[in-house]
CSV table of N, CA and C in Angstrom, one decimal:
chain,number,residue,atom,x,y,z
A,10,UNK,N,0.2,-14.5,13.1
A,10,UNK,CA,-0.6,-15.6,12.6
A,10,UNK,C,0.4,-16.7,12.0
A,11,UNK,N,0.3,-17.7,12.4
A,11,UNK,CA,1.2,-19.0,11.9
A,11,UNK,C,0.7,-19.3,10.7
A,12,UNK,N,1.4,-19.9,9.6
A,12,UNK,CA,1.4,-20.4,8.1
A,12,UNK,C,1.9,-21.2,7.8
A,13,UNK,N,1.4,-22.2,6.9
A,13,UNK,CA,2.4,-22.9,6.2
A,13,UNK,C,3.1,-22.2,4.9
A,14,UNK,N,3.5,-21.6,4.7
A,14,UNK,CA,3.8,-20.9,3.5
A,14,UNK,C,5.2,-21.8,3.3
A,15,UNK,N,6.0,-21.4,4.1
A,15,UNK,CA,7.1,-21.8,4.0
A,15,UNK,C,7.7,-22.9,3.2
A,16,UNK,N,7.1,-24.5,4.6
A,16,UNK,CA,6.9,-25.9,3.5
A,16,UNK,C,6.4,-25.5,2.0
A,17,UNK,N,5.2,-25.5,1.6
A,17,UNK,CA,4.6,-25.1,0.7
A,17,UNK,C,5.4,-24.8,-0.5
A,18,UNK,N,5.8,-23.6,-0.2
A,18,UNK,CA,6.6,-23.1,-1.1
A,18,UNK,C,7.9,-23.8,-1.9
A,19,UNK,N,8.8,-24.3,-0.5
A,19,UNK,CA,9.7,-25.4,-0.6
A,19,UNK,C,9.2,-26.5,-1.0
A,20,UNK,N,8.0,-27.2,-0.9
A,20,UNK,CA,7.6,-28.2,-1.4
A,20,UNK,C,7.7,-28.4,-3.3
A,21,UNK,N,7.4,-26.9,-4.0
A,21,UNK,CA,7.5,-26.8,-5.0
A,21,UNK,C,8.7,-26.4,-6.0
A,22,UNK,N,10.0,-25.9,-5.2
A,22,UNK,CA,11.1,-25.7,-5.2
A,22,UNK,C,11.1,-24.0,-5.3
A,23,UNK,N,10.4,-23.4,-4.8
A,23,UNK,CA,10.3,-22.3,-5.6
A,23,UNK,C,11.2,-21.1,-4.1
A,24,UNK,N,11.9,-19.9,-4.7
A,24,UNK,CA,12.2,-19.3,-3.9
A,24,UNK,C,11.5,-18.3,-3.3
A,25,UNK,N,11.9,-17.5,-2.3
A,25,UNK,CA,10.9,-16.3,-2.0
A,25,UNK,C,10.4,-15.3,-3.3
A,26,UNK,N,11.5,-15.4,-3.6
A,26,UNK,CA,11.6,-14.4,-4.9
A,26,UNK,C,10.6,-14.9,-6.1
A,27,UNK,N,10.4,-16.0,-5.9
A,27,UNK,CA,9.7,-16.7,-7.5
A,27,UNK,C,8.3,-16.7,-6.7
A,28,UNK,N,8.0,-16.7,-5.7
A,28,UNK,CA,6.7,-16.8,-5.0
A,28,UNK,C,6.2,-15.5,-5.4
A,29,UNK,N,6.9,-14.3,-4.9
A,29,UNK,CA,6.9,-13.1,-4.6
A,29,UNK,C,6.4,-12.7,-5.7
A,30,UNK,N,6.9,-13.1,-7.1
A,30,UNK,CA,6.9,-12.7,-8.6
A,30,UNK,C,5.2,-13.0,-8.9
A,31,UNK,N,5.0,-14.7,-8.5
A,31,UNK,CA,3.7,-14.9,-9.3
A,31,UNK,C,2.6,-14.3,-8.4
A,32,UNK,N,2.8,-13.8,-7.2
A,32,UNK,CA,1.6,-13.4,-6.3
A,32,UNK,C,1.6,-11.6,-6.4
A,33,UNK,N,2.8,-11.2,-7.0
A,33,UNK,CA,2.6,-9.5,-7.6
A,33,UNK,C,3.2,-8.9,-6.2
A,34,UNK,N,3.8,-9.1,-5.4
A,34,UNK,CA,4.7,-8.3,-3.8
A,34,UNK,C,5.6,-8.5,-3.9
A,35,UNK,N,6.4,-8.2,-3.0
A,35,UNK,CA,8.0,-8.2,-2.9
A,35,UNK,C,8.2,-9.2,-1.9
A,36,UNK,N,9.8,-9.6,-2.2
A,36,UNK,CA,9.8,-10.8,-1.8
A,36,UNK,C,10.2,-10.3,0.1
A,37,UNK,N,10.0,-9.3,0.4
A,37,UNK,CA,10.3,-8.7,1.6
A,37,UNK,C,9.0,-9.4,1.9
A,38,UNK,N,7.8,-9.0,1.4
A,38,UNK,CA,6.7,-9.5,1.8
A,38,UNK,C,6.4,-10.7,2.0
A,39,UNK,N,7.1,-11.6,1.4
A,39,UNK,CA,6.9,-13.0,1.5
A,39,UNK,C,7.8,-13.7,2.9
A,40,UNK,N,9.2,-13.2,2.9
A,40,UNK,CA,9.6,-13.0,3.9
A,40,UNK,C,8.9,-12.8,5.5
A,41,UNK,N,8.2,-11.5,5.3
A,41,UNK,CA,7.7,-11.4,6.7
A,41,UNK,C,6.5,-11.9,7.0
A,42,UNK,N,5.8,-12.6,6.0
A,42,UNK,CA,4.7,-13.3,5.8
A,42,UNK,C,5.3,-14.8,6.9
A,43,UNK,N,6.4,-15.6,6.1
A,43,UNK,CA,6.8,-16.7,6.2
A,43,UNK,C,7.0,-16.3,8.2
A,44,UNK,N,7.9,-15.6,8.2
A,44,UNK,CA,8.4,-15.5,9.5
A,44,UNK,C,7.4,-14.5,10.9
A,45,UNK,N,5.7,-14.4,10.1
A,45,UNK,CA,4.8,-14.3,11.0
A,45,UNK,C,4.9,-13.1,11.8
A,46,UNK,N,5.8,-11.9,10.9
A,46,UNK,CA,5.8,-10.3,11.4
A,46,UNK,C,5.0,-9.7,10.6
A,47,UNK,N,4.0,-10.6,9.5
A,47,UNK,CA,3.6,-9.8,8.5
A,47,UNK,C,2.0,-10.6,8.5
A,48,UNK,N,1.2,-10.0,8.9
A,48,UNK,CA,-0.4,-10.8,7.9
A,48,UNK,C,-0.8,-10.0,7.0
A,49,UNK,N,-1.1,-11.3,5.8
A,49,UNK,CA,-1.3,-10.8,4.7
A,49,UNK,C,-2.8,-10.3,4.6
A,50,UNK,N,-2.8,-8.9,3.8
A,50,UNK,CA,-4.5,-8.4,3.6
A,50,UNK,C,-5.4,-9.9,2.9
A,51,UNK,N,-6.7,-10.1,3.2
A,51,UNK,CA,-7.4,-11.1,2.3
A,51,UNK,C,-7.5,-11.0,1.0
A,52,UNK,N,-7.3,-10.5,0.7
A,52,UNK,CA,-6.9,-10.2,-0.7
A,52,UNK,C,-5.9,-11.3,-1.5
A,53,UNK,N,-4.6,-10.4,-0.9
A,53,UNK,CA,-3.4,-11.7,-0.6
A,53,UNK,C,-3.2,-12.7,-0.5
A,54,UNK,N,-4.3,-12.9,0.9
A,54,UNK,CA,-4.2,-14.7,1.7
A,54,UNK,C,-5.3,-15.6,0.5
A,55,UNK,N,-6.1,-14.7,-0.6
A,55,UNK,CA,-6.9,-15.5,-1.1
A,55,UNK,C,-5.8,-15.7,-2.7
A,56,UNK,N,-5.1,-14.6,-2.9
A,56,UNK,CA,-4.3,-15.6,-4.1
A,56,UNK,C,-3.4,-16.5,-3.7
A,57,UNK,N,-2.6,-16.2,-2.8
A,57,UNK,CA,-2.1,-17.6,-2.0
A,57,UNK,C,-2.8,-18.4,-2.2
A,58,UNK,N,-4.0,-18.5,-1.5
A,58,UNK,CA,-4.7,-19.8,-1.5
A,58,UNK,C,-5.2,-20.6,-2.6
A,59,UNK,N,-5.1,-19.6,-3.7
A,59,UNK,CA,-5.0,-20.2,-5.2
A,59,UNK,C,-4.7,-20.6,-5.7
A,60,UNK,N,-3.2,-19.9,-5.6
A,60,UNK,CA,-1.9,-20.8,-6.0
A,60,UNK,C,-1.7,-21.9,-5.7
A,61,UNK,N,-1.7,-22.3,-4.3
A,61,UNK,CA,-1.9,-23.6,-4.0
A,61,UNK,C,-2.7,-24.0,-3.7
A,62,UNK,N,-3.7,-24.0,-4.6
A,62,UNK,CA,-5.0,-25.0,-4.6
A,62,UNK,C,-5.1,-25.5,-3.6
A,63,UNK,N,-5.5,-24.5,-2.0
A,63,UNK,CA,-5.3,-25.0,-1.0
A,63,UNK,C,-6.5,-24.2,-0.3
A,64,UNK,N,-7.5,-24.5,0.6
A,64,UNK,CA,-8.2,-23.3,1.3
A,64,UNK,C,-7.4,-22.4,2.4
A,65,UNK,N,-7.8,-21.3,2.6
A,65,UNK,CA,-7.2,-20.7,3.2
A,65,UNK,C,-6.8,-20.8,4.3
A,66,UNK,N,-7.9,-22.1,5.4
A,66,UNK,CA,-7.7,-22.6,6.6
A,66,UNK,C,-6.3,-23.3,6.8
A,67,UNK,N,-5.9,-23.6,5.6
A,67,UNK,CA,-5.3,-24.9,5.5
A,67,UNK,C,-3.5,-24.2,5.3
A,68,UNK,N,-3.9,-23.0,5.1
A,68,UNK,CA,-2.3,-22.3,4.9
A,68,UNK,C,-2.0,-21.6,6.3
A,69,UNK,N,-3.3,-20.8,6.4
A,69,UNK,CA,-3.5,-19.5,8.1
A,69,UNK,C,-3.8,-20.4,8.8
A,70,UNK,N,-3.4,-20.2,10.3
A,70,UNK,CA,-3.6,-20.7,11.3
A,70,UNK,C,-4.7,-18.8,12.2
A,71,UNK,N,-5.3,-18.7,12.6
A,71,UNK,CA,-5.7,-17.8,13.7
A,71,UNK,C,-5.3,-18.2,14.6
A,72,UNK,N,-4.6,-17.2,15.5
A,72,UNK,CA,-4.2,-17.6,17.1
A,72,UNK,C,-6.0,-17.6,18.1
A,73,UNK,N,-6.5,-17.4,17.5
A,73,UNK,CA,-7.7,-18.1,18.4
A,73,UNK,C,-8.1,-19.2,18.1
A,74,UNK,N,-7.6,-19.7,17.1
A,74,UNK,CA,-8.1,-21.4,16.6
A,74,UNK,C,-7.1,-22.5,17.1
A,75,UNK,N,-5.9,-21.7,16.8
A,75,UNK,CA,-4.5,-22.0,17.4
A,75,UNK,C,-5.3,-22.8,18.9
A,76,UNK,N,-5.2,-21.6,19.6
A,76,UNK,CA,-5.7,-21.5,21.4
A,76,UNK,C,-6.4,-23.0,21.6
A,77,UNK,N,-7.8,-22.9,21.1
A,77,UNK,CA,-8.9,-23.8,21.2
A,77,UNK,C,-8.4,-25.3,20.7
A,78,UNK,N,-7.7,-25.5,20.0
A,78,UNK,CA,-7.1,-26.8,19.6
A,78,UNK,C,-6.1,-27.4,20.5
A,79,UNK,N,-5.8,-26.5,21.6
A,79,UNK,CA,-4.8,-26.8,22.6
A,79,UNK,C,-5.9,-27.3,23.8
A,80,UNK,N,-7.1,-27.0,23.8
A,80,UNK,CA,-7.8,-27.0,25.1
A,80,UNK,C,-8.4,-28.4,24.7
């Protein structure tokens, strides 16, 4: 699943590790989150989405939404 996490996170200067801290995972997790070997449980994708006062559409991409925006 594609994310903005990355920018995001960089946008606020914060590192994997400081991310990793306020959302309660390891920063492994944030890592494989970023680099899209990891989807996060909803659980997860919803404090993320809290953090940055962002909806969840707006961070996750679905590779079926992905698809349909190409057509």
């Amino acid at each position: 699943m594609e994310n903005r996490l990355r920018p995001l996170r960089a946008e606020r200067g914060w590192s994997q590790q400081k991310l990793a801290d306020r959302l309660e995972v390891s920063r492994q997790s944030i890592n494989s989150i970023e680099t899209g070997k990891y989807d996060p449980s909803l659980p997860l994708a919803f404090r993320i989405s809290e953090l940055f006062s962002l909806p969840i559409e707006e961070i996750f991409v679905s590779p079926s939404r992905r698809s349909s925006k190409a057509i």
